[in-house]
Tab-separated table of C-alpha atoms and ligand atoms in Angstrom:
chain	number	residue	atom	x	y	z
A	10	MET	CA	0.000	0.000	0.000
A	11	ASN	CA	1.591	3.285	-1.038
A	12	THR	CA	1.670	5.952	1.587
A	13	THR	CA	1.242	9.249	-0.204
A	14	THR	CA	1.363	11.564	2.826
A	15	THR	CA	2.243	11.221	6.482
A	16	PRO	CA	-0.758	12.108	8.640
A	17	ASP	CA	-0.339	13.939	11.913
A	18	GLU	CA	-1.722	13.084	15.333
A	19	THR	CA	-4.771	15.335	14.935
A	20	SER	CA	-6.094	13.160	12.093
A	21	PHE	CA	-6.151	10.300	14.610
A	22	THR	CA	-7.809	12.291	17.411
A	23	GLY	CA	-10.182	13.858	14.868
A	24	CYS	CA	-11.251	10.406	13.688
A	25	LEU	CA	-12.051	8.866	17.087
A	26	LEU	CA	-13.535	12.042	18.577
A	27	GLY	CA	-15.549	12.464	15.373
A	28	LEU	CA	-16.894	8.933	15.760
A	29	ALA	CA	-17.896	9.542	19.384
A	30	LEU	CA	-19.503	12.908	18.587
A	31	GLY	CA	-21.488	11.420	15.695
A	32	ASP	CA	-22.661	8.591	17.939
A	33	ALA	CA	-23.653	10.881	20.823
A	34	LEU	CA	-25.371	13.428	18.558
A	35	GLY	CA	-27.184	10.728	16.606
A	36	ALA	CA	-28.359	8.695	19.598
A	37	PRO	CA	-31.358	10.896	20.595
A	38	HIS	CA	-32.789	10.449	17.079
A	39	GLU	CA	-32.300	6.703	16.627
A	40	GLY	CA	-35.342	4.995	15.131
A	41	LYS	CA	-37.054	8.225	14.059
A	42	PRO	CA	-38.426	8.699	10.529
A	43	PRO	CA	-36.487	11.042	8.236
A	44	GLY	CA	-36.917	14.729	9.092
A	45	MET	CA	-35.234	17.839	10.474
A	46	HIS	CA	-33.363	16.370	13.438
A	47	ILE	CA	-31.007	19.028	14.757
A	48	PRO	CA	-27.748	17.994	16.513
A	49	ASP	CA	-27.891	19.328	20.073
A	50	CYS	CA	-24.653	20.153	21.897
A	51	SER	CA	-26.257	22.056	24.775
A	52	SER	CA	-25.812	19.342	27.408
A	53	THR	CA	-23.480	16.408	28.163
A	54	LEU	CA	-22.990	14.259	25.066
A	55	THR	CA	-23.325	10.640	26.140
A	56	TYR	CA	-22.114	7.990	23.756
A	57	THR	CA	-23.613	4.550	23.078
A	58	ASP	CA	-22.393	1.019	22.282
A	59	ASP	CA	-20.698	2.208	19.064
A	60	THR	CA	-18.154	4.295	20.955
A	61	GLU	CA	-17.856	1.923	23.904
A	62	MET	CA	-16.878	-0.896	21.521
A	63	MET	CA	-14.516	1.423	19.617
A	64	ILE	CA	-12.794	2.302	22.920
A	65	ASN	CA	-12.468	-1.388	23.825
A	66	LEU	CA	-11.111	-2.234	20.373
A	67	ALA	CA	-8.561	0.602	20.558
A	68	ARG	CA	-7.451	-0.659	23.978
A	69	ALA	CA	-7.081	-4.200	22.618
A	70	ILE	CA	-4.920	-2.937	19.736
A	71	LEU	CA	-2.704	-0.980	22.120
A	72	GLU	CA	-2.371	-3.621	24.834
A	73	CYS	CA	-2.373	-7.044	23.081
A	74	THR	CA	0.833	-8.423	21.649
A	75	THR	CA	-1.135	-10.644	19.258
A	76	LEU	CA	-4.420	-9.237	18.026
A	77	SER	CA	-6.961	-12.060	17.803
A	78	ARG	CA	-10.744	-12.281	17.952
A	79	GLN	CA	-10.418	-14.111	21.287
A	80	GLU	CA	-8.447	-11.235	22.799
A	81	ILE	CA	-10.684	-8.572	21.276
A	82	VAL	CA	-13.923	-10.150	22.470
A	83	ARG	CA	-12.403	-10.410	25.942
A	84	TYR	CA	-12.084	-6.592	25.944
A	85	PHE	CA	-15.656	-6.211	24.666
A	86	ALA	CA	-17.004	-8.651	27.281
A	87	SER	CA	-15.163	-7.296	30.300
A	88	ASN	CA	-15.810	-3.586	29.724
A	89	TYR	CA	-19.395	-3.141	28.618
A	90	ASN	CA	-22.312	-1.259	30.030
A	91	PRO	CA	-25.532	-2.965	28.838
A	92	ALA	CA	-27.375	0.354	29.201
A	93	ARG	CA	-25.491	1.790	26.214
A	94	GLY	CA	-27.954	0.450	23.652
A	95	TYR	CA	-26.296	-2.760	22.499
A	96	GLY	CA	-28.219	-4.967	20.093
A	97	GLY	CA	-29.763	-7.982	21.834
A	98	GLY	CA	-27.646	-10.464	19.848
A	99	THR	CA	-24.354	-8.743	20.676
A	100	LEU	CA	-25.257	-8.591	24.366
A	101	LYS	CA	-25.962	-12.320	24.333
A	102	VAL	CA	-22.608	-13.069	22.654
A	103	LEU	CA	-20.759	-10.940	25.203
A	104	SER	CA	-22.484	-12.547	28.167
A	105	LEU	CA	-21.742	-16.056	26.810
A	106	VAL	CA	-18.078	-15.143	26.347
A	107	LYS	CA	-18.013	-13.685	29.837
A	108	ASP	CA	-19.356	-17.040	31.090
A	109	GLY	CA	-16.370	-18.774	29.467
A	110	LEU	CA	-17.700	-19.921	26.071
A	111	GLN	CA	-15.285	-19.888	23.107
A	112	VAL	CA	-15.901	-16.864	20.890
A	113	ASP	CA	-16.667	-18.800	17.692
A	114	VAL	CA	-19.131	-21.043	19.531
A	115	ALA	CA	-20.771	-18.087	21.279
A	116	VAL	CA	-21.196	-16.145	18.039
A	117	ARG	CA	-22.638	-19.112	16.123
A	118	SER	CA	-24.980	-20.031	18.949
A	119	VAL	CA	-26.564	-16.567	18.814
A	120	PHE	CA	-26.385	-16.019	15.033
A	121	PRO	CA	-26.180	-19.435	13.284
A	122	GLU	CA	-25.532	-17.740	9.914
A	123	GLY	CA	-23.541	-14.896	11.443
A	124	SER	CA	-24.772	-11.338	11.956
A	125	TYR	CA	-24.819	-9.026	8.942
A	126	GLY	CA	-25.489	-6.001	11.137
A	127	ASN	CA	-23.270	-2.914	11.200
A	128	GLY	CA	-21.784	-3.660	14.636
A	129	ALA	CA	-18.361	-4.600	13.280
A	130	ALA	CA	-18.239	-1.527	11.007
A	131	MET	CA	-19.299	1.033	13.619
A	132	ARG	CA	-16.351	0.308	15.932
A	133	VAL	CA	-13.578	-0.476	13.428
A	134	ALA	CA	-12.000	2.981	12.946
A	135	PRO	CA	-9.062	2.288	15.354
A	136	VAL	CA	-8.026	-0.614	13.077
A	137	GLY	CA	-7.850	1.703	10.054
A	138	LEU	CA	-5.783	4.162	12.098
A	139	ALA	CA	-3.304	1.695	13.600
A	140	PHE	CA	-2.610	-0.302	10.436
A	141	TYR	CA	-3.099	2.190	7.594
A	142	ARG	CA	0.463	1.674	6.368
A	143	ASP	CA	0.369	-2.100	5.983
A	144	GLU	CA	-2.334	-3.749	3.893
A	145	GLU	CA	-1.688	-7.243	5.253
A	146	LEU	CA	-1.831	-6.220	8.913
A	147	LEU	CA	-4.864	-4.081	8.166
A	148	GLU	CA	-6.771	-6.951	6.555
A	149	HIS	CA	-5.884	-9.325	9.400
A	150	ALA	CA	-7.020	-6.825	12.038
A	151	ILE	CA	-10.246	-6.066	10.164
A	152	ARG	CA	-11.184	-9.743	10.089
A	153	GLU	CA	-10.245	-10.493	13.692
A	154	SER	CA	-12.056	-7.429	15.012
A	155	ALA	CA	-15.196	-8.247	13.012
A	156	LEU	CA	-15.213	-11.989	13.772
A	157	ALA	CA	-15.254	-11.233	17.495
A	158	THR	CA	-19.036	-10.793	17.087
A	159	HIS	CA	-19.971	-10.678	13.378
A	160	VAL	CA	-19.122	-13.676	11.202
A	161	HIS	CA	-21.543	-13.111	8.318
A	162	PRO	CA	-19.513	-12.066	5.228
A	163	VAL	CA	-21.660	-8.923	4.811
A	164	GLY	CA	-20.987	-7.914	8.419
A	165	VAL	CA	-17.239	-8.401	7.870
A	166	ASP	CA	-17.301	-6.571	4.524
A	167	GLY	CA	-18.933	-3.559	6.167
A	168	ALA	CA	-16.042	-3.405	8.626
A	169	ARG	CA	-13.617	-3.780	5.702
A	170	MET	CA	-15.224	-0.846	3.861
A	171	MET	CA	-15.032	1.413	6.922
A	172	ALA	CA	-11.474	0.539	7.971
A	173	LEU	CA	-10.185	0.837	4.391
A	174	SER	CA	-11.910	4.211	4.081
A	175	VAL	CA	-10.200	5.497	7.245
A	176	ALA	CA	-6.818	4.259	5.950
A	177	PHE	CA	-7.515	5.823	2.523
A	178	VAL	CA	-8.276	9.232	4.049
A	179	LEU	CA	-5.230	9.020	6.350
A	180	ARG	CA	-2.959	8.319	3.417
A	181	GLY	CA	-4.153	11.562	1.840
A	182	ARG	CA	-5.684	9.878	-1.195
A	183	PRO	CA	-8.250	11.923	-3.197
A	184	VAL	CA	-11.670	11.502	-1.606
A	185	GLU	CA	-13.392	11.459	-5.021
A	186	GLU	CA	-11.571	8.176	-5.791
A	187	LEU	CA	-12.800	6.420	-2.631
A	188	THR	CA	-15.864	4.669	-4.079
A	189	GLU	CA	-13.901	3.233	-6.998
A	190	TYR	CA	-11.201	2.021	-4.596
A	191	LEU	CA	-13.758	0.363	-2.294
A	192	SER	CA	-15.478	-1.331	-5.262
A	193	LYS	CA	-12.236	-3.151	-6.008
A	194	LYS	CA	-11.843	-4.194	-2.361
A	195	ALA	CA	-15.418	-5.349	-1.609
A	196	GLN	CA	-15.686	-9.120	-1.293
A	197	THR	CA	-19.447	-9.711	-1.177
A	198	PRO	CA	-22.019	-9.259	-3.975
A	199	GLU	CA	-24.126	-7.242	-1.512
A	200	PHE	CA	-21.399	-4.619	-1.101
A	201	LYS	CA	-20.385	-4.622	-4.756
A	202	LYS	CA	-24.010	-3.823	-5.661
A	203	ALA	CA	-24.345	-1.235	-2.883
A	204	LEU	CA	-21.196	0.530	-4.092
A	205	ASP	CA	-22.535	0.523	-7.667
A	206	ARG	CA	-25.668	2.241	-6.358
A	207	LEU	CA	-23.510	4.685	-4.406
A	208	LYS	CA	-21.511	5.570	-7.528
A	209	ILE	CA	-24.675	6.411	-9.435
A	210	THR	CA	-26.327	8.243	-6.536
A	211	ILE	CA	-23.386	10.435	-5.587
A	212	SER	CA	-23.611	12.457	-8.795
A	213	GLY	CA	-27.316	13.220	-8.234
A	214	ASN	CA	-29.157	15.029	-5.490
A	215	PRO	CA	-31.733	12.600	-4.097
A	216	SER	CA	-34.175	13.565	-1.350
A	217	PRO	CA	-33.642	11.846	2.030
A	218	LYS	CA	-36.559	9.521	1.235
A	219	GLU	CA	-35.071	8.554	-2.142
A	220	LEU	CA	-31.626	8.086	-0.625
A	221	ILE	CA	-33.006	5.769	2.064
A	222	GLU	CA	-34.693	3.683	-0.639
A	223	ILE	CA	-31.454	3.460	-2.639
A	224	LEU	CA	-28.807	3.071	0.092
A	225	GLY	CA	-30.777	2.396	3.311
A	226	ASN	CA	-30.727	3.637	6.897
A	227	SER	CA	-31.087	0.361	8.789
A	228	VAL	CA	-28.813	-1.714	11.033
A	229	ALA	CA	-27.896	-4.020	8.116
A	230	SER	CA	-24.257	-3.469	7.205
A	231	ASP	CA	-24.873	-3.096	3.459
A	232	ARG	CA	-27.811	-0.744	4.165
A	233	SER	CA	-25.933	1.688	6.410
A	234	VAL	CA	-22.176	1.671	5.676
A	235	PRO	CA	-22.671	2.923	2.073
A	236	THR	CA	-25.048	5.582	3.450
A	237	ALA	CA	-22.382	6.815	5.873
A	238	ILE	CA	-19.816	6.880	3.053
A	239	TYR	CA	-22.275	8.862	0.928
A	240	ALA	CA	-22.705	11.389	3.772
A	241	PHE	CA	-18.921	11.695	4.026
A	242	LEU	CA	-18.410	12.107	0.283
A	243	LYS	CA	-21.120	14.781	0.030
A	244	HIS	CA	-20.430	16.753	3.206
A	245	GLY	CA	-17.265	15.388	4.850
A	246	ARG	CA	-15.305	18.643	4.654
A	247	ASP	CA	-17.859	20.175	7.055
A	248	PHE	CA	-18.196	17.968	10.141
A	249	MET	CA	-21.496	19.329	11.478
A	250	LYS	CA	-23.066	19.317	8.023
A	251	THR	CA	-22.101	15.639	7.745
A	252	ILE	CA	-23.728	14.831	11.095
A	253	SER	CA	-26.858	16.901	10.382
A	254	PHE	CA	-27.259	15.089	7.089
A	255	CYS	CA	-27.004	11.664	8.803
A	256	LEU	CA	-29.585	12.710	11.405
A	257	SER	CA	-31.978	13.905	8.681
A	258	LEU	CA	-32.199	10.361	7.335
A	259	GLY	CA	-33.587	8.898	10.587
A	260	GLY	CA	-33.241	5.152	11.213
A	261	ASP	CA	-29.935	3.978	12.723
A	262	THR	CA	-28.790	7.564	13.241
A	263	ASP	CA	-26.202	6.975	15.971
A	264	THR	CA	-24.264	4.378	13.992
A	265	ILE	CA	-24.541	6.096	10.598
A	266	ALA	CA	-23.429	9.401	12.173
A	267	ALA	CA	-20.622	7.610	14.084
A	268	MET	CA	-19.247	6.067	10.867
A	269	ALA	CA	-19.575	9.258	8.798
A	270	GLY	CA	-18.237	11.263	11.765
A	271	ALA	CA	-15.109	9.094	11.972
A	272	LEU	CA	-14.343	9.680	8.277
A	273	SER	CA	-15.111	13.393	8.388
A	274	GLY	CA	-13.115	13.819	11.625
A	275	CYS	CA	-10.152	12.054	10.034
A	276	LEU	CA	-10.307	14.439	7.068
A	277	VAL	CA	-10.904	17.742	8.894
A	278	LYS	CA	-8.733	16.717	11.891
A	279	GLU	CA	-9.447	17.626	15.499
A	280	GLU	CA	-9.338	21.365	14.768
A	281	GLY	CA	-12.226	20.890	12.318
A	282	LEU	CA	-14.520	19.450	15.003
A	283	PRO	CA	-16.968	21.783	16.782
A	284	GLY	CA	-15.266	22.981	19.992
A	285	GLU	CA	-18.489	23.583	21.916
A	286	CYS	CA	-19.623	19.993	21.280
A	287	LEU	CA	-16.203	18.524	22.094
A	288	LYS	CA	-16.263	20.252	25.496
A	289	ARG	CA	-19.413	18.331	26.386
A	290	LEU	CA	-18.344	14.940	25.036
A	291	GLU	CA	-18.192	12.196	27.636
A	292	ASP	CA	-14.678	10.704	28.035
A	293	ARG	CA	-13.148	13.155	25.582
A	294	SER	CA	-9.675	12.919	27.119
A	295	LYS	CA	-9.756	9.111	27.311
A	296	ILE	CA	-10.710	8.878	23.620
A	297	SER	CA	-8.067	11.424	22.709
A	298	SER	CA	-5.357	9.481	24.596
A	299	LEU	CA	-6.296	6.251	22.816
A	300	ALA	CA	-6.067	8.009	19.451
A	301	LYS	CA	-2.626	9.356	20.348
A	302	GLY	CA	-1.545	5.844	21.330
A	303	LEU	CA	-2.733	4.518	17.969
A	304	TYR	CA	-0.757	7.275	16.254
A	305	LEU	CA	2.422	6.031	17.935
A	306	THR	CA	1.540	2.414	17.055
A	307	ALA	CA	1.043	3.365	13.416
A	308	GLN	CA	4.446	5.041	13.218
A	309	SER	CA	6.320	2.113	14.773
B	8	MG	MG1	-25.494	2.716	19.297
């Protein structure tokens, strides 16, 4: 993988803080129909499962000598707050692992075919940050982090699309080439088709309702990751515009805004994030420290 530019630390902090802000700003609107849902930074911004899992994944990357799904799921299972809006299936997997079941057995016992939800994609940004320079390490970490809970190929491919997008932005590649790049990397027919739809849609100006019909706003990986990438491609140079756009679509607003927020934050860096919102973000300094740790990991 050619590294075209060397990113600085604020791309890393921008990415993870952007993810957490998108999650916290999207959470109050989760499950609503499309409409004018305004991001509100007037009180404490509390994050949900998306950010909690991202934090646990970042810690696993920083602390484990060998990054495996067994190690990663151990971090997920020992540091989760069930009140943060986890999906029922993920909670079940984590409690089974906590009770001592092997990760692969736990995952298959809850989702016999594997989950194709966006849970692996929403938390994967730290993987894109830590391994952006090495395609092989990046691919290994994507798979291990996804397979900790999501073994369906569409669930894994969603994580691949997000982590590769973070790495692409970090390397300073032209944003307008992202969709074409992802099309070559997608491994499932579901994502190849979704990216084809994204390519056609990005040049138009669909209404929120039309966009939801074309790309989706649900918890399915192939019906939310492309939507977040669309939001980033259209508005990513303006962080709050990106988040407002995600909220206007309704549906899985916290996760779609978290994914788009991670990409936008990576592009605009920490200084491009809204200061008033950052001041009210729960665990801001913890998230920032993890991002700085990943920056050091990526340089080593
Ligand atoms: Mg959530």
